[in-house]
Short mmCIF file of C-alpha atoms in Angstrom, two decimals:
data_model
loop_
_atom_site.label_atom_id
_atom_site.label_comp_id
_atom_site.label_asym_id
_atom_site.label_seq_id
_atom_site.Cartn_x
_atom_site.Cartn_y
_atom_site.Cartn_z
CA UNK A 1 0.00 0.00 0.00
CA UNK A 2 1.24 3.50 -0.93
CA UNK A 3 4.37 1.90 -2.38
CA UNK A 4 4.65 4.83 -4.81
CA UNK A 5 5.59 7.05 -1.85
CA UNK A 6 8.66 4.97 -1.09
CA UNK A 7 9.75 4.71 -4.72
CA UNK A 8 9.42 8.49 -5.22
CA UNK A 9 11.50 9.09 -2.12
CA UNK A 10 14.21 6.72 -3.37
CA UNK A 11 14.13 8.29 -6.81
CA UNK A 12 14.79 11.71 -5.31
CA UNK A 13 17.58 10.58 -3.03
CA UNK A 14 19.55 8.35 -5.38
CA UNK A 15 22.19 10.37 -7.25
CA UNK A 16 22.18 10.16 -11.03
CA UNK A 17 24.77 8.02 -12.79
CA UNK A 18 27.08 9.75 -15.29
CA UNK A 19 29.72 8.41 -17.65
CA UNK A 20 31.86 11.57 -17.83
CA UNK A 21 32.15 14.78 -15.80
CA UNK A 22 31.28 16.95 -18.82
CA UNK A 23 28.14 14.93 -19.57
CA UNK A 24 27.16 15.01 -15.88
CA UNK A 25 27.55 18.80 -15.62
CA UNK A 26 25.42 19.36 -18.74
CA UNK A 27 22.68 17.02 -17.57
CA UNK A 28 22.56 18.41 -14.03
CA UNK A 29 22.43 21.97 -15.28
CA UNK A 30 19.68 21.35 -17.84
CA UNK A 31 17.47 19.13 -15.67
CA UNK A 32 17.92 20.61 -12.18
CA UNK A 33 19.36 24.14 -12.16
CA UNK A 34 18.05 25.66 -15.40
CA UNK A 35 14.33 25.28 -14.43
CA UNK A 36 14.99 27.30 -11.23
CA UNK A 37 16.90 29.98 -13.18
CA UNK A 38 14.15 30.33 -15.80
CA UNK A 39 11.31 30.41 -13.27
CA UNK A 40 12.87 33.29 -11.30
CA UNK A 41 14.32 35.13 -14.36
CA UNK A 42 17.88 34.64 -13.12
CA UNK A 43 19.28 35.39 -16.61
CA UNK A 44 17.83 38.91 -16.62
CA UNK A 45 19.60 39.78 -13.38
CA UNK A 46 22.86 37.86 -13.33
CA UNK A 47 24.20 35.69 -16.12
CA UNK A 48 22.87 34.20 -19.38
CA UNK A 49 22.01 30.50 -19.48
CA UNK A 50 24.91 28.08 -19.99
CA UNK A 51 25.22 26.03 -23.17
CA UNK A 52 26.97 22.76 -24.03
CA UNK A 53 29.99 24.67 -25.38
CA UNK A 54 30.51 26.22 -21.93
CA UNK A 55 31.07 22.74 -20.49
CA UNK A 56 33.11 21.37 -23.43
CA UNK A 57 35.47 24.26 -24.17
CA UNK A 58 39.19 24.27 -23.36
CA UNK A 59 40.47 26.23 -20.35
CA UNK A 60 40.62 29.96 -21.07
CA UNK A 61 43.00 32.63 -19.76
CA UNK A 62 41.74 36.23 -19.64
CA UNK A 63 44.31 39.04 -19.78
CA UNK A 64 43.25 42.39 -18.28
CA UNK A 65 45.26 45.58 -17.81
CA UNK A 66 45.66 49.22 -18.67
CA UNK A 67 46.97 50.08 -22.11
CA UNK A 68 50.63 49.38 -22.87
CA UNK A 69 51.13 46.95 -19.97
CA UNK A 70 52.18 44.19 -22.39
CA UNK A 71 49.03 42.04 -22.69
CA UNK A 72 49.37 41.30 -26.42
CA UNK A 73 53.16 40.93 -26.08
CA UNK A 74 52.55 38.42 -23.25
CA UNK A 75 50.44 36.25 -25.59
CA UNK A 76 53.09 36.57 -28.30
CA UNK A 77 55.70 35.47 -25.74
CA UNK A 78 53.67 32.39 -24.72
CA UNK A 79 52.91 31.30 -28.29
CA UNK A 80 56.33 32.25 -29.72
CA UNK A 81 54.56 33.41 -32.88
CA UNK A 82 52.35 36.25 -34.09
CA UNK A 83 48.60 35.76 -34.25
CA UNK A 84 46.10 37.28 -36.72
CA UNK A 85 44.93 40.78 -35.75
CA UNK A 86 47.88 41.35 -33.39
CA UNK A 87 48.99 44.95 -32.93
CA UNK A 88 51.62 46.09 -30.42
CA UNK A 89 52.60 49.66 -29.52
CA UNK A 90 52.97 52.15 -26.65
CA UNK A 91 49.56 53.70 -27.42
CA UNK A 92 46.20 51.87 -26.93
CA UNK A 93 46.54 49.53 -29.94
CA UNK A 94 44.28 46.58 -29.07
CA UNK A 95 40.80 48.09 -29.34
CA UNK A 96 39.00 44.73 -29.54
CA UNK A 97 38.43 41.60 -27.50
CA UNK A 98 40.46 38.93 -29.32
CA UNK A 99 39.88 35.24 -28.51
CA UNK A 100 43.10 33.50 -29.55
CA UNK A 101 42.17 29.86 -30.26
CA UNK A 102 43.43 26.72 -31.99
CA UNK A 103 42.58 26.38 -35.69
CA UNK A 104 43.87 24.38 -38.63
CA UNK A 105 44.38 27.52 -40.72
CA UNK A 106 45.38 31.04 -39.69
CA UNK A 107 42.52 33.51 -39.90
CA UNK A 108 39.98 35.62 -38.04
CA UNK A 109 36.26 35.20 -37.37
CA UNK A 110 34.31 38.44 -36.76
CA UNK A 111 32.14 38.75 -33.66
CA UNK A 112 28.74 38.54 -35.38
CA UNK A 113 29.69 35.22 -36.99
CA UNK A 114 31.33 33.99 -33.79
CA UNK A 115 28.20 34.32 -31.62
CA UNK A 116 26.15 32.04 -33.91
CA UNK A 117 28.72 29.21 -33.84
CA UNK A 118 27.33 26.50 -31.47
CA UNK A 119 30.81 24.99 -31.05
CA UNK A 120 32.23 28.19 -29.53
CA UNK A 121 31.32 29.27 -25.98
CA UNK A 122 30.46 32.85 -27.02
CA UNK A 123 26.82 32.67 -28.21
CA UNK A 124 25.42 34.53 -25.20
CA UNK A 125 27.66 37.55 -25.90
CA UNK A 126 25.02 38.44 -28.48
CA UNK A 127 23.19 40.26 -25.67
CA UNK A 128 25.84 43.03 -25.62
CA UNK A 129 24.82 44.20 -29.09
CA UNK A 130 26.58 45.31 -32.25
CA UNK A 131 28.72 47.95 -30.54
CA UNK A 132 30.50 45.10 -28.74
CA UNK A 133 30.36 42.47 -31.50
CA UNK A 134 32.08 44.87 -33.91
CA UNK A 135 34.92 44.92 -31.38
CA UNK A 136 35.05 41.15 -30.84
CA UNK A 137 37.06 38.76 -33.02
CA UNK A 138 38.46 35.24 -32.85
CA UNK A 139 42.03 34.75 -34.07
CA UNK A 140 42.64 31.13 -35.06
CA UNK A 141 46.02 29.57 -35.76
CA UNK A 142 47.76 26.20 -35.42
CA UNK A 143 49.91 26.35 -32.27
CA UNK A 144 50.77 23.60 -29.71
CA UNK A 145 50.00 25.93 -26.77
CA UNK A 146 46.47 26.52 -28.09
CA UNK A 147 45.79 22.78 -28.23
CA UNK A 148 45.42 22.93 -24.44
CA UNK A 149 44.24 26.48 -23.65
CA UNK A 150 42.66 29.54 -25.29
CA UNK A 151 43.68 33.13 -24.46
CA UNK A 152 41.43 36.20 -24.42
CA UNK A 153 43.18 39.52 -25.17
CA UNK A 154 41.24 42.62 -24.04
CA UNK A 155 41.34 46.32 -24.96
CA UNK A 156 43.69 48.38 -22.80
CA UNK A 157 41.82 49.95 -19.90
CA UNK A 158 41.86 53.72 -20.34
CA UNK A 159 42.96 56.39 -17.87
CA UNK A 160 42.41 60.12 -17.46
CA UNK A 161 40.35 62.01 -20.04
CA UNK A 162 40.15 58.98 -22.36
CA UNK A 163 37.94 56.98 -20.02
CA UNK A 164 35.14 59.54 -20.35
CA UNK A 165 34.72 58.59 -23.99
CA UNK A 166 32.06 55.89 -24.08
CA UNK A 167 33.01 52.55 -25.60
CA UNK A 168 29.45 52.00 -26.75
CA UNK A 169 29.00 48.89 -24.60
CA UNK A 170 29.30 47.97 -20.92
CA UNK A 171 33.00 47.10 -20.72
CA UNK A 172 32.90 45.95 -17.07
CA UNK A 173 29.85 43.73 -17.75
CA UNK A 174 31.58 42.05 -20.71
CA UNK A 175 34.65 41.36 -18.56
CA UNK A 176 32.44 39.95 -15.83
CA UNK A 177 30.80 37.64 -18.40
CA UNK A 178 34.22 36.34 -19.42
CA UNK A 179 35.39 36.10 -15.78
CA UNK A 180 32.58 33.66 -14.98
CA UNK A 181 33.67 31.32 -17.77
CA UNK A 182 37.48 31.51 -17.82
CA UNK A 183 39.85 29.44 -15.70
CA UNK A 184 42.44 32.11 -14.99
CA UNK A 185 42.34 35.93 -14.91
CA UNK A 186 45.73 37.64 -15.22
CA UNK A 187 45.89 41.34 -14.30
CA UNK A 188 48.94 42.97 -15.89
CA UNK A 189 50.64 46.05 -14.45
CA UNK A 190 53.49 48.10 -15.89
CA UNK A 191 56.27 48.70 -13.34
CA UNK A 192 56.36 52.34 -14.55
CA UNK A 193 52.58 52.96 -14.47
CA UNK A 194 51.05 51.74 -11.23
CA UNK A 195 48.20 54.25 -11.11
CA UNK A 196 44.89 52.38 -11.11
CA UNK A 197 42.39 54.41 -13.15
CA UNK A 198 38.70 54.68 -12.30
CA UNK A 199 37.80 52.28 -15.12
CA UNK A 200 40.42 49.75 -13.99
CA UNK A 201 39.13 50.01 -10.41
CA UNK A 202 35.58 49.42 -11.70
CA UNK A 203 36.79 46.39 -13.65
CA UNK A 204 38.52 44.87 -10.61
CA UNK A 205 35.32 45.41 -8.61
CA UNK A 206 33.37 43.60 -11.35
CA UNK A 207 35.76 40.63 -10.96
CA UNK A 208 35.19 40.62 -7.20
CA UNK A 209 33.56 37.18 -6.98
CA UNK A 210 36.39 35.52 -8.88
CA UNK A 211 39.42 36.24 -6.69
CA UNK A 212 40.29 32.53 -6.73
CA UNK A 213 40.98 32.81 -10.48
CA UNK A 214 42.96 36.05 -10.29
CA UNK A 215 46.73 36.38 -10.61
CA UNK A 216 48.76 39.57 -10.99
CA UNK A 217 51.80 40.10 -13.23
CA UNK A 218 54.11 43.07 -12.58
CA UNK A 219 55.50 43.33 -16.10
CA UNK A 220 58.52 45.23 -17.52
CA UNK A 221 60.28 44.82 -14.17
CA UNK A 222 63.69 44.64 -15.92
CA UNK A 223 63.49 48.39 -16.58
CA UNK A 224 64.01 49.42 -12.94
CA UNK A 225 66.74 48.85 -10.32
CA UNK A 226 66.32 46.39 -7.45
CA UNK A 227 65.67 49.05 -4.81
CA UNK A 228 63.03 50.74 -6.98
CA UNK A 229 61.47 47.35 -7.77
CA UNK A 230 60.94 46.68 -4.05
CA UNK A 231 59.18 50.03 -3.68
CA UNK A 232 57.04 49.45 -6.78
CA UNK A 233 56.06 45.97 -5.53
CA UNK A 234 55.06 47.41 -2.15
CA UNK A 235 53.05 50.20 -3.79
CA UNK A 236 51.25 47.68 -6.02
CA UNK A 237 50.29 45.48 -3.05
CA UNK A 238 49.02 48.57 -1.18
CA UNK A 239 46.93 49.69 -4.18
CA UNK A 240 45.46 46.21 -4.70
CA UNK A 241 44.69 45.92 -0.99
CA UNK A 242 42.41 48.98 -1.24
CA UNK A 243 40.43 47.56 -4.18
CA UNK A 244 40.41 43.80 -3.58
CA UNK A 245 38.87 43.44 -0.13
CA UNK A 246 40.04 39.95 0.77
CA UNK A 247 42.16 38.79 3.72
CA UNK A 248 44.32 36.74 1.33
CA UNK A 249 47.00 38.40 -0.76
CA UNK A 250 46.69 37.91 -4.54
CA UNK A 251 49.73 36.14 -5.98
CA UNK A 252 51.94 38.65 -7.81
CA UNK A 253 54.50 37.44 -10.40
CA UNK A 254 57.39 39.78 -11.19
CA UNK A 255 59.12 39.61 -14.56
CA UNK A 256 59.59 40.84 -18.09
CA UNK A 257 57.49 38.78 -20.46
CA UNK A 258 58.91 39.45 -23.90
CA UNK A 259 61.78 38.11 -25.98
CA UNK A 260 64.07 41.17 -25.80
CA UNK A 261 67.29 41.41 -23.73
CA UNK A 262 66.85 42.45 -20.09
CA UNK A 263 67.66 46.14 -19.70
CA UNK A 264 68.81 45.70 -16.08
CA UNK A 265 69.81 42.04 -15.59
CA UNK A 266 70.42 42.26 -11.81
CA UNK A 267 67.24 40.33 -10.97
CA UNK A 268 67.52 37.72 -13.71
CA UNK A 269 67.28 34.75 -11.31
CA UNK A 270 64.20 36.22 -9.64
CA UNK A 271 62.52 36.74 -13.01
CA UNK A 272 63.34 33.17 -14.08
CA UNK A 273 61.92 31.70 -10.86
CA UNK A 274 58.75 33.85 -11.12
CA UNK A 275 58.26 32.88 -14.76
CA UNK A 276 58.52 29.19 -13.91
CA UNK A 277 55.95 29.60 -11.11
CA UNK A 278 53.53 31.39 -13.46
CA UNK A 279 54.04 28.80 -16.21
CA UNK A 280 53.38 25.97 -13.73
CA UNK A 281 50.16 27.72 -12.71
CA UNK A 282 49.00 28.03 -16.33
CA UNK A 283 50.09 24.47 -17.14
CA UNK A 284 47.88 23.14 -14.33
CA UNK A 285 44.72 24.56 -15.95
CA UNK A 286 43.89 21.61 -18.28
CA UNK A 287 44.38 19.21 -15.37
CA UNK A 288 41.99 21.18 -13.13
CA UNK A 289 39.48 22.25 -15.80
CA UNK A 290 36.74 19.77 -14.84
CA UNK A 291 37.05 20.69 -11.17
CA UNK A 292 36.86 24.40 -12.03
CA UNK A 293 33.65 23.89 -14.06
CA UNK A 294 32.17 21.89 -11.20
CA UNK A 295 33.11 24.64 -8.74
CA UNK A 296 31.57 27.32 -10.98
CA UNK A 297 28.33 25.32 -11.28
CA UNK A 298 28.11 25.08 -7.47
CA UNK A 299 28.67 28.85 -7.16
CA UNK A 300 25.99 29.47 -9.78
CA UNK A 301 23.53 27.13 -8.02
CA UNK A 302 24.03 28.90 -4.68
CA UNK A 303 23.46 32.30 -6.31
CA UNK A 304 20.36 31.02 -8.14
CA UNK A 305 18.91 29.77 -4.84
CA UNK A 306 19.48 33.12 -3.14
CA UNK A 307 18.00 34.92 -6.15
CA UNK A 308 14.86 32.77 -5.91
CA UNK A 309 14.47 33.66 -2.22
CA UNK A 310 14.92 37.38 -2.97
CA UNK A 311 12.40 37.45 -5.83
CA UNK A 312 9.79 35.41 -3.93
CA UNK A 313 10.24 37.59 -0.80
CA UNK A 314 9.64 40.75 -2.84
CA UNK A 315 6.53 39.15 -4.40
CA UNK A 316 5.22 38.18 -0.96
CA UNK A 317 5.54 41.77 0.36
CA UNK A 318 3.70 43.38 -2.57
CA UNK A 319 0.07 44.52 -2.04
CA UNK A 320 -2.49 42.87 -4.32
CA UNK A 321 -4.22 46.07 -5.53
CA UNK A 322 -3.28 49.56 -4.23
CA UNK A 323 0.03 51.27 -3.37
CA UNK A 324 2.24 49.06 -5.52
CA UNK A 325 4.64 51.82 -6.61
CA UNK A 326 5.22 53.14 -3.09
CA UNK A 327 5.69 49.61 -1.74
CA UNK A 328 8.17 48.84 -4.53
CA UNK A 329 10.29 51.92 -3.63
CA UNK A 330 10.19 50.92 0.04
CA UNK A 331 11.27 47.33 -0.72
CA UNK A 332 14.13 48.45 -2.97
CA UNK A 333 15.40 50.87 -0.30
CA UNK A 334 15.12 48.18 2.38
CA UNK A 335 16.68 45.42 0.27
CA UNK A 336 19.59 45.11 2.73
CA UNK A 337 17.14 44.21 5.49
CA UNK A 338 15.46 41.64 3.21
CA UNK A 339 18.92 40.12 2.61
CA UNK A 340 19.46 39.80 6.36
CA UNK A 341 16.00 38.28 6.87
CA UNK A 342 16.64 35.64 4.16
CA UNK A 343 20.06 34.98 5.65
CA UNK A 344 18.52 34.25 9.07
CA UNK A 345 15.53 32.24 7.82
CA UNK A 346 17.43 29.95 5.46
CA UNK A 347 20.90 29.89 7.10
CA UNK A 348 22.60 31.33 4.00
CA UNK A 349 26.10 32.82 4.11
CA UNK A 350 26.30 36.61 3.44
CA UNK A 351 28.90 35.86 0.74
CA UNK A 352 26.26 34.09 -1.40
CA UNK A 353 24.18 37.24 -1.91
CA UNK A 354 24.48 39.40 -5.05
CA UNK A 355 25.89 42.93 -4.86
CA UNK A 356 23.30 45.05 -3.02
CA UNK A 357 23.69 48.30 -5.00
CA UNK A 358 23.62 46.53 -8.34
CA UNK A 359 20.54 44.47 -7.38
CA UNK A 360 18.74 47.66 -6.28
CA UNK A 361 19.50 49.30 -9.64
CA UNK A 362 18.23 46.27 -11.58
CA UNK A 363 15.02 46.03 -9.54
CA UNK A 364 14.04 49.63 -10.37
CA UNK A 365 12.87 48.61 -13.87
CA UNK A 366 11.02 45.45 -12.75
CA UNK A 367 7.30 44.89 -12.09
CA UNK A 368 7.27 43.12 -8.70
CA UNK A 369 3.66 41.98 -9.11
CA UNK A 370 4.77 39.71 -11.97
CA UNK A 371 7.41 38.00 -9.85
CA UNK A 372 6.64 34.32 -9.09
CA UNK A 373 6.01 33.15 -5.49
CA UNK A 374 8.28 30.64 -3.75
CA UNK A 375 8.16 27.21 -5.39
CA UNK A 376 9.72 24.83 -2.87
CA UNK A 377 9.98 21.88 -5.26
CA UNK A 378 12.39 23.71 -7.59
CA UNK A 379 14.62 24.59 -4.63
CA UNK A 380 14.49 21.04 -3.29
CA UNK A 381 15.71 19.71 -6.63
CA UNK A 382 18.72 22.08 -6.53
CA UNK A 383 19.42 21.17 -2.89
CA UNK A 384 19.31 17.51 -3.87
CA UNK A 385 21.74 18.23 -6.71
CA UNK A 386 24.20 19.96 -4.35
CA UNK A 387 23.92 17.27 -1.69
CA UNK A 388 23.90 14.11 -3.83
CA UNK A 389 24.83 14.53 -7.50
CA UNK A 390 27.74 16.92 -6.99
CA UNK A 391 29.36 14.46 -4.56
CA UNK A 392 29.14 11.74 -7.22
CA UNK A 393 30.65 14.06 -9.83
CA UNK A 394 33.52 14.87 -7.45
CA UNK A 395 34.35 11.15 -7.30
CA UNK A 396 34.15 10.96 -11.09
CA UNK A 397 36.56 13.92 -11.43
CA UNK A 398 39.16 12.03 -9.40
CA UNK A 399 38.62 8.85 -11.41
CA UNK A 400 39.07 10.71 -14.70
CA UNK A 401 42.26 12.32 -13.39
CA UNK A 402 43.78 8.94 -12.53
CA UNK A 403 42.76 7.35 -15.85
CA UNK A 404 43.97 10.18 -18.07
CA UNK A 405 47.66 10.85 -18.76
CA UNK A 406 49.02 13.94 -17.02
CA UNK A 407 47.71 16.94 -18.94
CA UNK A 408 49.61 20.16 -19.29
CA UNK A 409 50.23 23.00 -21.68
CA UNK A 410 52.97 22.18 -24.17
CA UNK A 411 54.88 24.07 -26.81
CA UNK A 412 55.82 27.75 -27.13
CA UNK A 413 57.54 29.38 -24.18
CA UNK A 414 56.51 26.44 -21.95
CA UNK A 415 59.09 24.23 -23.63
CA UNK A 416 61.61 26.86 -24.68
CA UNK A 417 64.06 26.02 -21.89
CA UNK A 418 63.24 22.34 -21.32
CA UNK A 419 66.08 19.84 -21.65
CA UNK A 420 68.68 22.55 -22.23
CA UNK A 421 71.29 24.41 -20.14
CA UNK A 422 68.90 27.39 -20.07
CA UNK A 423 66.26 25.68 -17.95
CA UNK A 424 65.59 27.35 -14.60
CA UNK A 425 68.15 26.24 -12.01
CA UNK A 426 70.22 24.21 -14.48
CA UNK A 427 73.73 23.66 -13.07
CA UNK A 428 72.75 25.12 -9.66
CA UNK A 429 72.24 23.50 -6.27
CA UNK A 430 72.10 19.71 -6.61
CA UNK A 431 72.54 20.20 -10.38
CA UNK A 432 75.97 21.82 -10.00
CA UNK A 433 78.62 19.88 -11.90
CA UNK A 434 76.11 18.03 -14.08
CA UNK A 435 78.23 18.53 -17.20
CA UNK A 436 81.67 18.18 -15.52
CA UNK A 437 83.89 15.21 -16.25
CA UNK A 438 85.08 15.12 -12.62
CA UNK A 439 82.95 14.46 -9.55
CA UNK A 440 81.86 17.92 -8.32
CA UNK A 441 82.19 16.91 -4.63
CA UNK A 442 85.93 16.22 -5.15
CA UNK A 443 86.65 19.97 -5.10
CA UNK A 444 85.95 20.20 -1.35
CA UNK A 445 86.69 16.59 -0.45
CA UNK A 446 90.12 17.30 1.18
CA UNK A 447 88.36 19.60 3.68
CA UNK A 448 85.64 17.01 4.38
CA UNK A 449 88.29 14.26 4.75
CA UNK A 450 89.97 16.15 7.61
CA UNK A 451 86.66 16.10 9.52
CA UNK A 452 86.00 12.47 8.51
CA UNK A 453 89.21 11.18 10.12
CA UNK A 454 88.45 12.94 13.42
CA UNK A 455 85.23 10.88 13.72
CA UNK A 456 86.96 7.56 14.49
CA UNK A 457 86.36 5.61 11.25
CA UNK A 458 86.57 1.82 11.52
CA UNK A 459 87.56 -0.06 8.35
CA UNK A 460 87.22 3.21 6.43
CA UNK A 461 83.65 3.92 7.61
CA UNK A 462 81.96 5.97 10.33
CA UNK A 463 78.80 4.98 12.18
CA UNK A 464 75.53 6.85 11.94
CA UNK A 465 75.93 8.12 15.52
CA UNK A 466 79.34 9.66 14.75
CA UNK A 467 78.11 11.16 11.47
CA UNK A 468 75.14 12.68 13.30
CA UNK A 469 77.43 14.57 15.71
CA UNK A 470 78.96 16.42 12.78
CA UNK A 471 75.84 16.82 10.62
CA UNK A 472 73.71 18.43 13.36
CA UNK A 473 76.20 21.32 13.48
CA UNK A 474 74.54 22.56 10.29
CA UNK A 475 71.45 23.36 12.45
CA UNK A 476 69.21 21.88 9.75
CA UNK A 477 66.05 20.09 11.00
CA UNK A 478 66.27 16.34 11.62
CA UNK A 479 63.80 15.68 8.80
CA UNK A 480 66.17 17.35 6.30
CA UNK A 481 69.26 15.67 7.73
CA UNK A 482 67.46 12.32 7.55
CA UNK A 483 66.82 12.87 3.84
CA UNK A 484 70.46 13.85 3.29
CA UNK A 485 71.55 10.67 5.11
CA UNK A 486 69.40 8.50 2.84
CA UNK A 487 70.77 10.18 -0.28
CA UNK A 488 74.39 9.99 0.88
CA UNK A 489 74.28 6.36 2.10
CA UNK A 490 74.53 5.09 -1.47
CA UNK A 491 75.26 1.44 -0.62
CA UNK A 492 72.60 1.41 2.14
CA UNK A 493 74.84 -0.22 4.75
CA UNK A 494 73.95 2.22 7.54
CA UNK A 495 77.46 3.72 7.57
CA UNK A 496 79.35 6.35 5.55
CA UNK A 497 82.74 5.99 3.92
CA UNK A 498 84.85 9.06 3.08
CA UNK A 499 83.15 9.65 -0.29
CA UNK A 500 79.65 9.27 1.15
CA UNK A 501 80.53 11.59 4.04
CA UNK A 502 81.83 14.19 1.57
CA UNK A 503 78.59 13.80 -0.41
CA UNK A 504 76.51 14.32 2.75
CA UNK A 505 78.39 17.55 3.48
CA UNK A 506 77.97 18.68 -0.13
CA UNK A 507 74.19 18.17 0.13
CA UNK A 508 74.14 20.08 3.44
CA UNK A 509 75.91 22.94 1.66
CA UNK A 510 73.34 22.81 -1.18
CA UNK A 511 70.48 23.09 1.34
CA UNK A 512 72.14 25.88 3.32
CA UNK A 513 72.53 27.88 0.11
CA UNK A 514 68.76 27.83 -0.29
CA UNK A 515 68.34 25.11 -2.91
CA UNK A 516 65.97 22.15 -2.73
CA UNK A 517 67.26 18.62 -2.24
CA UNK A 518 66.62 16.11 -5.03
CA UNK A 519 64.15 13.27 -4.36
CA UNK A 520 66.69 10.83 -5.82
CA UNK A 521 70.46 11.18 -6.04
CA UNK A 522 71.39 12.51 -9.53
CA UNK A 523 73.83 10.35 -11.50
CA UNK A 524 76.55 13.02 -11.47
CA UNK A 525 76.57 13.09 -7.64
CA UNK A 526 77.05 9.32 -7.19
CA UNK A 527 80.56 8.77 -5.76
CA UNK A 528 83.00 7.41 -8.39
CA UNK A 529 83.63 4.18 -6.47
CA UNK A 530 79.87 3.44 -6.33
CA UNK A 531 78.99 4.15 -9.96
CA UNK A 532 79.50 0.64 -11.33
CA UNK A 533 77.44 -0.81 -8.50
CA UNK A 534 74.68 1.75 -9.12
CA UNK A 535 74.58 0.86 -12.81
#
């Protein structure tokens, strides 16, 4: 009796089964989140509906900055080749949004054609009108870097008198649209022009909900001395701190991202290390793309839920016949209080609510009497998705990661220094002496031998206890010294001969000089007497 009640309950609680993460995201969005968005007109207030291309597209990197900060040059540096429509100069040269993407043949696709292509994730940009679409283009070219990622070049953000001239479209809104869909946002600053214009400040505010995607590049840093660079870095952090109101500090990469000689080479090693860190960050994007899309869907679902509560609360407060206009003004003015009431009633975090001022502006043009009342079933479906289906997709993400080969961006500047003497850190630290015919440790071995023979060797070897007395003088932590011991004890007999002791001291020196220890002993550091055995 009433068996249908039990089966319905099971049907709601059992998570759906998906074959791939991409397929799962599409299905969840279409069947569970999209109905809620459409019912409460989410797309009019926040973001257009997602399409299949949004879930299938490659990771995208968005470059944002004031004019002449090196955005286009940065792309040229990554790709190691020119791309169609590229213009570089000290004045504002890039006046369009350029999506640089993989293609079999070099060429450009104008914006109006681009937004009707179902395979490209740009169809919803149609809403920004011809003024924007005339300034939007896709540059296609065959390039190994673009096989893994796409890059979006943006017009230089204007400063001073220039920013009063209207672009003809909402620049900040377009950037916000891209920010929701890209995997990484890189803000570029010129070491000589740190002033943040009003338009740039407005843009950074528009990117406020995407701090996790944001990185900062302090470009052209080779043009100033070390002391000045420290001051510029400090000034940049102070300026960002006033605009980006987060307790965490945004990661700033310092360098000179172009293929010209460094003007002031004093900080070359710093620039190389920073470049490698930035490249590693970009190379991780294909590997983390599915997780990023899942994360963005969760953020969107939470915002859609809050939006539904706001719209239904406004509908509930509206009178049925008289005084609608006055009540609407009152509700818009008291929207902050409605936020707090929803927060208390539904235990929602304040961070999930949309920007108050922007929501008030959007509500001015709306007819509250046409808003739908609260429909609990739609919200329950989304709650079920967040509680059940998302957890299953998380497991699937991990499974796909283990099955797939390690993904990363290849080609261009990412491989320019690989397997060559110009790779970062080549011939330094544990890599010192890699190309030498003689064992590099032999240079200091006479000094280490003097210490070795004071430690009471027996049959040419010292015990671990005696070696420890000497090694702890380095003041390195036991965990580090333990690793050095394992690397130096090549024959694994629990004792050190004179060569192994010299090697241990060499590795201590490497660590004290600030370099990392290798996970395995490199071939060039194996003591000469142990090399045949190691082979």
